[in-house]
Amino acid sequence: MSADLSRRALIGGAGLAVLGACAGPSRLTSPFSVGAGPPALRVPRGACDSHIHIIDPRFPAVPGWKGEPVNDASVAAYRRFQARIGTQRVVVVTPSTYGADNRATLDALDQFGAGARGVIVIDSDAPPADPAGMTARGVRGIRVNFVSPQPWGKSDPRRLMATARIAAAQGWHIQIYARGPQIAEMEALLAALPVPLMIDHLGAVAPADGDGAGHAAILRLLANGRTWLKLSGAYISSVSGPDYHDLDGIAQSYVRAGPDRLVWGSDWPHRGQTGRLPDDAALLDLLGRWAPDAAVRDRILVDTPKRFYGFD
């Protein structure tokens, strides 16, 4: 094991020790989440929260940012959240707040240690200066956002392919945030990417479109052996509200189609949720409805993220 990996393992182990020491009942509340109890489901050892954002006041938002202000969704804040829901591994994704400035994500990876992996954002016309160094710090993918405008403009197929070529050179994957109709329109392109593909937030398929082109395209992509999907962000597409029953059929269809190609993510700290914040223990408990088989849930929470993100 290299000195760098040994250092990351030590940091990660120390962080988990702190969590174990402070995870009593009085510590089960956490920032940017309602509720105070743990999930009802058993959370297996090594479980991974495969989609969070770290937003740290030490790092300013990208110039021109018009969204929510930078707040204290720091590593320390997330560790309180992690103690509540019982996960031990995490995937940090650079949020739109920072554009292509990945300093907060990289700093978070250094703090979390060996139990963390990262997904960065880049301008495909300005590749990262030290991709090998980023890999050593835990970066495993690049996110391309087709929903929120980026500082350099809207994402398009040209930028996606240029980004995929950069990812391929590093052995990384591509993660996309796109709505169902966009995924349907890009299906052939997505299937031809030279790298593994991870789809965010249930494919952002609206409940009314559960039998539509976007949903069908995602099911075909899951069958191609090169596509994975995050069971995350239920509140993004749901119309019914916090029980999210209107997404059960869509989520269950993904579990049937690709039980070994799914991961779960909280989407903490839930940027863009202008109303009531979600109860993250309840979000994890959705897996009880979506994947009733405990062995399948263990694959979603432990085995698939371990394999996809390369956790030790």
Short mmCIF file of C-alpha atoms in Angstrom, two decimals:
data_model
loop_
_atom_site.label_atom_id
_atom_site.label_comp_id
_atom_site.label_asym_id
_atom_site.label_seq_id
_atom_site.Cartn_x
_atom_site.Cartn_y
_atom_site.Cartn_z
CA MET A 1 0.00 0.00 0.00
CA SER A 2 1.35 3.46 -0.92
CA ALA A 3 2.07 6.13 1.67
CA ASP A 4 -0.76 8.23 0.19
CA LEU A 5 -3.29 5.40 0.54
CA SER A 6 -2.05 4.64 4.04
CA ARG A 7 -2.59 8.28 4.99
CA ARG A 8 -6.10 8.25 3.49
CA ALA A 9 -6.96 5.04 5.31
CA LEU A 10 -5.75 6.51 8.61
CA ILE A 11 -7.78 9.69 8.12
CA GLY A 12 -10.88 7.73 7.12
CA GLY A 13 -10.55 5.38 10.09
CA ALA A 14 -10.13 8.29 12.47
CA GLY A 15 -13.25 9.93 11.06
CA LEU A 16 -15.31 6.78 11.60
CA ALA A 17 -13.97 6.49 15.15
CA VAL A 18 -15.18 10.02 15.87
CA LEU A 19 -18.59 9.14 14.45
CA GLY A 20 -18.84 6.09 16.63
CA ALA A 21 -18.00 8.13 19.72
CA CYS A 22 -20.63 10.81 19.10
CA ALA A 23 -23.50 8.89 17.50
CA GLY A 24 -25.74 8.68 20.57
CA PRO A 25 -29.44 9.63 20.44
CA SER A 26 -28.71 13.33 21.07
CA ARG A 27 -26.56 13.43 17.92
CA LEU A 28 -29.07 11.98 15.47
CA THR A 29 -30.19 15.33 14.14
CA SER A 30 -28.14 16.72 11.28
CA PRO A 31 -28.01 19.86 9.14
CA PHE A 32 -30.13 20.10 5.97
CA SER A 33 -32.36 17.18 6.96
CA VAL A 34 -35.55 16.88 9.00
CA GLY A 35 -36.18 14.10 11.48
CA ALA A 36 -33.93 12.75 14.19
CA GLY A 37 -34.13 8.97 14.07
CA PRO A 38 -32.08 6.42 12.16
CA PRO A 39 -33.48 4.51 9.18
CA ALA A 40 -35.83 1.63 9.97
CA LEU A 41 -33.92 -0.57 7.54
CA ARG A 42 -30.79 -2.38 8.60
CA VAL A 43 -27.85 -0.49 7.10
CA PRO A 44 -25.09 -3.00 6.28
CA ARG A 45 -21.46 -2.46 7.15
CA GLY A 46 -19.65 -0.66 4.34
CA ALA A 47 -22.82 1.02 3.04
CA CYS A 48 -22.19 3.91 0.67
CA ASP A 49 -24.05 7.18 0.19
CA SER A 50 -23.24 7.54 -3.49
CA HIS A 51 -24.33 11.13 -4.09
CA ILE A 52 -23.67 14.14 -1.87
CA HIS A 53 -22.36 17.66 -2.36
CA ILE A 54 -19.94 19.46 -0.07
CA ILE A 55 -20.42 23.23 -0.01
CA ASP A 56 -17.84 24.86 2.22
CA PRO A 57 -17.75 28.59 3.10
CA ARG A 58 -13.97 28.53 2.59
CA PHE A 59 -14.63 28.15 -1.14
CA PRO A 60 -16.70 30.88 -2.87
CA ALA A 61 -19.35 30.16 -5.46
CA VAL A 62 -18.46 30.50 -9.12
CA PRO A 63 -18.70 34.13 -10.33
CA GLY A 64 -22.22 34.92 -11.49
CA TRP A 65 -23.82 32.16 -9.42
CA LYS A 66 -27.50 33.01 -8.85
CA GLY A 67 -28.59 29.97 -6.86
CA GLU A 68 -28.60 29.39 -3.13
CA PRO A 69 -25.74 31.04 -1.25
CA VAL A 70 -22.76 29.04 -0.06
CA ASN A 71 -23.66 27.60 3.34
CA ASP A 72 -22.00 25.29 5.83
CA ALA A 73 -22.62 21.94 4.17
CA SER A 74 -19.09 20.99 5.15
CA VAL A 75 -17.40 17.67 5.85
CA ALA A 76 -18.00 18.17 9.58
CA ALA A 77 -21.72 18.76 8.94
CA TYR A 78 -21.96 15.69 6.72
CA ARG A 79 -20.26 13.51 9.33
CA ARG A 80 -23.14 14.29 11.70
CA PHE A 81 -25.54 13.25 8.94
CA GLN A 82 -23.53 10.08 8.28
CA ALA A 83 -23.70 9.16 11.96
CA ARG A 84 -27.48 9.38 11.77
CA ILE A 85 -28.12 7.24 8.70
CA GLY A 86 -25.33 4.74 9.31
CA THR A 87 -23.42 4.82 6.02
CA GLN A 88 -19.62 4.56 6.06
CA ARG A 89 -18.57 5.40 2.51
CA VAL A 90 -19.42 8.44 0.43
CA VAL A 91 -19.22 9.81 -3.10
CA VAL A 92 -18.76 13.59 -3.26
CA VAL A 93 -20.04 15.29 -6.43
CA THR A 94 -19.06 18.87 -7.32
CA PRO A 95 -22.28 20.95 -7.28
CA SER A 96 -23.29 23.60 -9.82
CA THR A 97 -22.55 26.16 -7.10
CA TYR A 98 -18.87 25.80 -7.94
CA GLY A 99 -19.00 25.43 -11.72
CA ALA A 100 -15.76 23.69 -12.69
CA ASP A 101 -13.96 24.72 -9.49
CA ASN A 102 -13.38 21.38 -7.78
CA ARG A 103 -11.38 22.62 -4.79
CA ALA A 104 -14.16 21.96 -2.26
CA THR A 105 -14.66 18.42 -3.55
CA LEU A 106 -10.94 17.63 -3.54
CA ASP A 107 -10.54 19.11 -0.06
CA ALA A 108 -13.45 16.96 1.13
CA LEU A 109 -11.83 13.83 -0.32
CA ASP A 110 -8.66 14.64 1.61
CA GLN A 111 -10.67 15.04 4.82
CA PHE A 112 -12.80 11.93 4.39
CA GLY A 113 -9.86 9.71 3.48
CA ALA A 114 -10.09 6.21 2.03
CA GLY A 115 -13.85 5.96 2.53
CA ALA A 116 -14.58 8.62 -0.11
CA ARG A 117 -14.59 8.94 -3.87
CA GLY A 118 -15.22 12.02 -6.01
CA VAL A 119 -16.99 13.07 -9.19
CA ILE A 120 -15.81 16.40 -10.57
CA VAL A 121 -17.12 18.91 -13.12
CA ILE A 122 -14.99 20.28 -15.94
CA ASP A 123 -15.30 22.58 -18.92
CA SER A 124 -14.54 20.15 -21.74
CA ASP A 125 -12.62 22.93 -23.49
CA ALA A 126 -10.33 23.28 -20.44
CA PRO A 127 -9.30 19.80 -19.21
CA PRO A 128 -8.08 19.43 -15.59
CA ALA A 129 -4.42 20.29 -15.07
CA ASP A 130 -3.51 17.31 -12.87
CA PRO A 131 -5.87 14.40 -13.54
CA ALA A 132 -3.41 11.82 -12.19
CA GLY A 133 -3.23 13.75 -8.92
CA MET A 134 -7.02 13.88 -8.81
CA THR A 135 -7.20 10.11 -9.26
CA ALA A 136 -4.77 9.66 -6.36
CA ARG A 137 -7.04 11.80 -4.18
CA GLY A 138 -10.11 9.70 -5.04
CA VAL A 139 -11.68 11.16 -8.19
CA ARG A 140 -13.36 8.51 -10.30
CA GLY A 141 -15.67 10.37 -12.68
CA ILE A 142 -16.87 13.56 -14.36
CA ARG A 143 -20.42 14.86 -14.16
CA VAL A 144 -22.17 16.40 -17.16
CA ASN A 145 -25.29 18.39 -16.25
CA PHE A 146 -27.98 18.73 -18.92
CA VAL A 147 -30.54 20.29 -16.54
CA SER A 148 -28.82 23.30 -14.95
CA PRO A 149 -26.96 25.83 -17.13
CA GLN A 150 -23.21 25.83 -16.52
CA PRO A 151 -20.85 28.85 -16.54
CA TRP A 152 -19.75 27.95 -20.08
CA GLY A 153 -23.33 27.45 -21.32
CA LYS A 154 -25.59 24.46 -21.84
CA SER A 155 -24.22 20.95 -22.10
CA ASP A 156 -24.63 19.35 -25.52
CA PRO A 157 -23.57 16.13 -27.28
CA ARG A 158 -20.28 17.65 -28.44
CA ARG A 159 -19.28 18.57 -24.91
CA LEU A 160 -20.41 15.19 -23.63
CA MET A 161 -18.20 13.32 -26.09
CA ALA A 162 -15.24 15.62 -25.45
CA THR A 163 -15.66 15.06 -21.71
CA ALA A 164 -15.96 11.30 -22.21
CA ARG A 165 -12.65 11.24 -24.06
CA ILE A 166 -11.00 13.05 -21.14
CA ALA A 167 -12.57 10.56 -18.71
CA ALA A 168 -11.46 7.60 -20.81
CA ALA A 169 -7.84 8.73 -20.69
CA GLN A 170 -7.94 8.55 -16.88
CA GLY A 171 -10.02 5.39 -16.47
CA TRP A 172 -12.92 7.46 -15.09
CA HIS A 173 -16.66 7.23 -15.78
CA ILE A 174 -19.21 9.78 -16.98
CA GLN A 175 -22.12 10.74 -14.74
CA ILE A 176 -25.05 12.59 -16.29
CA TYR A 177 -27.88 14.60 -14.82
CA ALA A 178 -30.56 14.70 -17.50
CA ARG A 179 -34.34 14.42 -17.67
CA GLY A 180 -36.09 11.44 -19.20
CA PRO A 181 -36.84 13.04 -22.59
CA GLN A 182 -33.21 14.18 -22.90
CA ILE A 183 -31.99 10.67 -22.14
CA ALA A 184 -34.32 9.26 -24.79
CA GLU A 185 -33.01 11.75 -27.34
CA MET A 186 -29.38 10.92 -26.51
CA GLU A 187 -29.80 7.16 -26.07
CA ALA A 188 -27.63 6.13 -29.02
CA LEU A 189 -24.88 8.55 -27.99
CA LEU A 190 -24.98 7.40 -24.37
CA ALA A 191 -24.79 3.76 -25.41
CA ALA A 192 -21.70 4.53 -27.50
CA LEU A 193 -19.70 6.35 -24.81
CA PRO A 194 -16.17 4.97 -24.44
CA VAL A 195 -16.53 4.85 -20.64
CA PRO A 196 -19.03 3.52 -18.08
CA LEU A 197 -22.13 5.70 -17.63
CA MET A 198 -23.84 6.59 -14.34
CA ILE A 199 -27.30 8.22 -14.53
CA ASP A 200 -28.32 10.56 -11.70
CA HIS A 201 -31.54 10.78 -9.73
CA LEU A 202 -33.65 7.95 -11.16
CA GLY A 203 -33.15 9.47 -14.60
CA ALA A 204 -35.41 12.35 -13.48
CA VAL A 205 -38.34 10.48 -15.05
CA ALA A 206 -41.64 12.16 -14.19
CA PRO A 207 -44.25 9.78 -12.69
CA ALA A 208 -46.63 10.55 -15.55
CA ASP A 209 -43.94 9.42 -17.99
CA GLY A 210 -43.32 6.08 -16.30
CA ASP A 211 -44.10 4.24 -19.52
CA GLY A 212 -42.61 6.91 -21.75
CA ALA A 213 -39.60 7.11 -24.01
CA GLY A 214 -37.15 8.25 -21.32
CA HIS A 215 -38.01 5.42 -18.96
CA ALA A 216 -37.80 2.87 -21.78
CA ALA A 217 -34.43 4.25 -22.90
CA ILE A 218 -33.02 3.94 -19.37
CA LEU A 219 -34.17 0.32 -19.12
CA ARG A 220 -32.44 -0.45 -22.42
CA LEU A 221 -29.27 1.31 -21.27
CA LEU A 222 -29.26 -0.67 -18.01
CA ALA A 223 -29.36 -3.84 -20.10
CA ASN A 224 -26.28 -2.93 -22.15
CA GLY A 225 -23.76 -3.79 -19.43
CA ARG A 226 -22.13 -0.34 -19.39
CA THR A 227 -24.75 1.76 -17.59
CA TRP A 228 -25.49 2.26 -13.89
CA LEU A 229 -28.13 4.40 -12.14
CA LYS A 230 -28.49 6.23 -8.83
CA LEU A 231 -31.59 5.65 -6.74
CA SER A 232 -31.47 9.24 -5.50
CA GLY A 233 -33.31 12.55 -5.61
CA ALA A 234 -36.84 11.13 -5.43
CA TYR A 235 -38.18 14.58 -4.55
CA ILE A 236 -36.89 15.97 -7.86
CA SER A 237 -39.51 14.16 -9.93
CA SER A 238 -42.18 13.15 -7.42
CA VAL A 239 -45.56 14.85 -7.45
CA SER A 240 -47.05 13.00 -4.47
CA GLY A 241 -44.59 14.34 -1.90
CA PRO A 242 -42.61 12.82 0.94
CA ASP A 243 -43.88 9.25 0.66
CA TYR A 244 -42.90 9.29 -3.05
CA HIS A 245 -45.26 6.42 -3.84
CA ASP A 246 -45.72 7.80 -7.34
CA LEU A 247 -42.14 6.73 -8.13
CA ASP A 248 -42.44 3.18 -6.81
CA GLY A 249 -43.19 1.63 -10.19
CA ILE A 250 -40.30 3.42 -11.90
CA ALA A 251 -37.78 2.56 -9.18
CA GLN A 252 -38.95 -1.04 -8.94
CA SER A 253 -38.58 -1.44 -12.70
CA TYR A 254 -34.93 -0.39 -12.40
CA VAL A 255 -34.37 -2.94 -9.64
CA ARG A 256 -35.86 -5.67 -11.81
CA ALA A 257 -33.84 -4.60 -14.86
CA GLY A 258 -30.46 -4.11 -13.20
CA PRO A 259 -30.19 -5.11 -9.54
CA ASP A 260 -26.39 -5.13 -9.87
CA ARG A 261 -26.27 -1.73 -11.61
CA LEU A 262 -27.83 0.48 -8.95
CA VAL A 263 -26.45 2.58 -6.11
CA TRP A 264 -28.24 4.71 -3.53
CA GLY A 265 -27.57 8.37 -2.77
CA SER A 266 -29.05 10.89 -0.35
CA ASP A 267 -28.35 14.00 -2.49
CA TRP A 268 -27.49 15.81 0.77
CA PRO A 269 -27.65 18.81 1.39
CA HIS A 270 -30.61 18.90 -1.01
CA ARG A 271 -29.77 22.06 -2.91
CA GLY A 272 -32.71 23.65 -4.67
CA GLN A 273 -35.33 22.34 -2.27
CA THR A 274 -37.09 25.59 -1.44
CA GLY A 275 -39.80 23.97 0.68
CA ARG A 276 -39.48 21.49 3.52
CA LEU A 277 -36.25 19.51 3.53
CA PRO A 278 -36.59 15.73 3.24
CA ASP A 279 -36.15 13.22 6.05
CA ASP A 280 -33.06 11.36 4.89
CA ALA A 281 -33.73 8.30 7.02
CA ALA A 282 -37.06 8.01 5.20
CA LEU A 283 -35.26 8.42 1.86
CA LEU A 284 -33.04 5.46 2.67
CA ASP A 285 -36.08 3.50 3.85
CA LEU A 286 -37.56 3.83 0.35
CA LEU A 287 -35.26 0.93 -0.52
CA GLY A 288 -37.56 -1.26 1.56
CA ARG A 289 -40.33 -0.69 -0.99
CA TRP A 290 -38.16 -0.47 -4.07
CA ALA A 291 -35.92 -3.47 -3.31
CA PRO A 292 -37.75 -5.69 -0.78
CA ASP A 293 -35.04 -8.38 -0.96
CA ALA A 294 -32.40 -7.61 1.69
CA ALA A 295 -29.68 -9.25 -0.41
CA VAL A 296 -30.46 -6.90 -3.31
CA ARG A 297 -30.37 -3.90 -0.95
CA ASP A 298 -26.94 -4.99 0.26
CA ARG A 299 -25.75 -5.02 -3.34
CA ILE A 300 -27.15 -1.52 -3.90
CA LEU A 301 -25.63 -0.12 -0.72
CA VAL A 302 -22.34 -2.02 -0.50
CA ASP A 303 -21.29 -4.33 -3.32
CA THR A 304 -22.08 -2.23 -6.40
CA PRO A 305 -20.61 1.06 -5.13
CA LYS A 306 -17.54 -0.80 -3.87
CA ARG A 307 -16.99 -2.28 -7.31
CA PHE A 308 -17.99 0.77 -9.39
CA TYR A 309 -16.02 3.37 -7.41
CA GLY A 310 -13.12 1.10 -6.51
CA PHE A 311 -13.33 1.19 -2.72
CA ASP A 312 -10.76 -0.94 -0.93
#
